[in-house]
Amino acid sequence: MKLYSTGLIGFIVAVASLVTCMEINQQFHDIYPQVYWVGQIVFCILFLVTTGIALVHWESKTCVTKFRFVLSIVIYMCMYAIAYTGSKYSFMLIFVIGVTEIYLTRKRFGLVKK
């Protein structure tokens, strides 16, 4: 659960989405497809492992429900999908969504000082 509450999972997904966005916009995936797909697989495995660890170590006494965690995962998937659109403003949109999600997650767990 600490992986989620500290925003580490959100950070990993935000970085993966931003890297994917840059690679697609710069046609890196066409020039070096092996490097691109190895990087995508590594990011996906890292995401799945951290998500699994967070779910296994979820504490029932926390104020944040598993539904909120699932909603965050949906947001992370949307960020990743935005990266694949190759839109002109997708990098900025992913950055804003990622930072906002990390901030709100940390705030829900009381890790943001006022």
GROMACS .gro file of C-alpha atoms in nm:
model
  114
    1MET     CA    1   0.000   0.000   0.000
    2LYS     CA    2   0.293   0.233   0.059
    3LEU     CA    3   0.373   0.217  -0.310
    4TYR     CA    4   0.033   0.368  -0.383
    5SER     CA    5   0.003   0.607  -0.089
    6THR     CA    6   0.338   0.773  -0.157
    7GLY     CA    7   0.251   0.820  -0.524
    8LEU     CA    8   0.522   0.587  -0.651
    9ILE     CA    9   0.287   0.391  -0.877
   10GLY     CA   10   0.151   0.715  -1.021
   11PHE     CA   11   0.504   0.840  -1.078
   12ILE     CA   12   0.603   0.520  -1.260
   13VAL     CA   13   0.298   0.539  -1.486
   14ALA     CA   14   0.344   0.911  -1.551
   15VAL     CA   15   0.707   0.857  -1.652
   16ALA     CA   16   0.616   0.557  -1.868
   17SER     CA   17   0.340   0.754  -2.038
   18LEU     CA   18   0.562   1.057  -2.098
   19VAL     CA   19   0.842   0.842  -2.240
   20THR     CA   20   0.594   0.660  -2.464
   21CYS     CA   21   0.452   0.991  -2.582
   22MET     CA   22   0.797   1.125  -2.669
   23GLU     CA   23   0.896   0.804  -2.846
   24ILE     CA   24   0.580   0.801  -3.056
   25ASN     CA   25   0.598   1.171  -3.143
   26GLN     CA   26   0.962   1.137  -3.249
   27GLN     CA   27   0.900   0.812  -3.444
   28PHE     CA   28   1.143   0.624  -3.220
   29HIS     CA   29   0.918   0.319  -3.229
   30ASP     CA   30   0.964   0.300  -3.608
   31ILE     CA   31   1.342   0.345  -3.604
   32TYR     CA   32   1.424   0.115  -3.309
   33PRO     CA   33   1.123  -0.110  -3.257
   34GLN     CA   34   1.311  -0.366  -3.044
   35VAL     CA   35   1.431  -0.105  -2.795
   36TYR     CA   36   1.086   0.054  -2.788
   37TRP     CA   37   0.901  -0.270  -2.714
   38VAL     CA   38   1.154  -0.386  -2.453
   39GLY     CA   39   1.107  -0.054  -2.273
   40GLN     CA   40   0.728  -0.085  -2.292
   41ILE     CA   41   0.738  -0.439  -2.156
   42VAL     CA   42   0.968  -0.335  -1.869
   43PHE     CA   43   0.736  -0.046  -1.776
   44CYS     CA   44   0.430  -0.272  -1.790
   45ILE     CA   45   0.594  -0.539  -1.574
   46LEU     CA   46   0.704  -0.276  -1.324
   47PHE     CA   47   0.349  -0.137  -1.311
   48LEU     CA   48   0.193  -0.480  -1.265
   49VAL     CA   49   0.439  -0.578  -0.991
   50THR     CA   50   0.394  -0.255  -0.794
   51THR     CA   51   0.015  -0.274  -0.833
   52GLY     CA   52   0.014  -0.634  -0.715
   53ILE     CA   53   0.231  -0.552  -0.415
   54ALA     CA   54   0.003  -0.262  -0.324
   55LEU     CA   55  -0.305  -0.483  -0.343
   56VAL     CA   56  -0.150  -0.764  -0.138
   57HIS     CA   57  -0.040  -0.526   0.137
   58TRP     CA   58  -0.360  -0.320   0.142
   59GLU     CA   59  -0.466  -0.233   0.496
   60SER     CA   60  -0.837  -0.249   0.568
   61LYS     CA   61  -0.815   0.020   0.835
   62THR     CA   62  -0.710   0.289   0.588
   63CYS     CA   63  -0.943   0.575   0.500
   64VAL     CA   64  -0.896   0.511   0.127
   65THR     CA   65  -1.098   0.230  -0.027
   66LYS     CA   66  -0.988  -0.020  -0.288
   67PHE     CA   67  -1.242   0.141  -0.521
   68ARG     CA   68  -1.034   0.460  -0.515
   69PHE     CA   69  -0.729   0.251  -0.597
   70VAL     CA   70  -0.909   0.094  -0.894
   71LEU     CA   71  -1.018   0.441  -1.007
   72SER     CA   72  -0.653   0.551  -0.997
   73ILE     CA   73  -0.559   0.251  -1.211
   74VAL     CA   74  -0.823   0.356  -1.466
   75ILE     CA   75  -0.673   0.706  -1.467
   76TYR     CA   76  -0.326   0.555  -1.520
   77MET     CA   77  -0.454   0.353  -1.815
   78CYS     CA   78  -0.611   0.666  -1.964
   79MET     CA   79  -0.277   0.847  -1.933
   80TYR     CA   80  -0.109   0.562  -2.116
   81ALA     CA   81  -0.379   0.565  -2.385
   82ILE     CA   82  -0.332   0.940  -2.433
   83ALA     CA   83   0.036   0.873  -2.499
   84TYR     CA   84  -0.053   0.644  -2.787
   85THR     CA   85  -0.268   0.906  -2.959
   86GLY     CA   86   0.039   1.099  -3.069
   87SER     CA   87  -0.149   1.425  -3.027
   88LYS     CA   88   0.035   1.756  -3.025
   89TYR     CA   89  -0.065   1.833  -2.667
   90SER     CA   90  -0.064   1.482  -2.525
   91PHE     CA   91   0.269   1.533  -2.343
   92MET     CA   92   0.137   1.834  -2.151
   93LEU     CA   93  -0.195   1.664  -2.080
   94ILE     CA   94  -0.023   1.352  -1.943
   95PHE     CA   95   0.207   1.568  -1.731
   96VAL     CA   96  -0.082   1.764  -1.578
   97ILE     CA   97  -0.293   1.454  -1.513
   98GLY     CA   98   0.005   1.267  -1.366
   99VAL     CA   99   0.110   1.543  -1.128
  100THR     CA  100  -0.250   1.603  -1.021
  101GLU     CA  101  -0.315   1.234  -0.956
  102ILE     CA  102   0.006   1.197  -0.753
  103TYR     CA  103  -0.075   1.508  -0.551
  104LEU     CA  104  -0.433   1.401  -0.479
  105THR     CA  105  -0.324   1.049  -0.384
  106ARG     CA  106  -0.067   1.181  -0.139
  107LYS     CA  107  -0.323   1.427  -0.002
  108ARG     CA  108  -0.578   1.150   0.060
  109PHE     CA  109  -0.326   0.971   0.277
  110GLY     CA  110  -0.230   1.288   0.463
  111LEU     CA  111   0.121   1.313   0.316
  112VAL     CA  112   0.080   1.670   0.190
  113LYS     CA  113   0.156   1.939   0.443
  114LYS     CA  114  -0.066   2.245   0.446
   0.00000   0.00000   0.00000
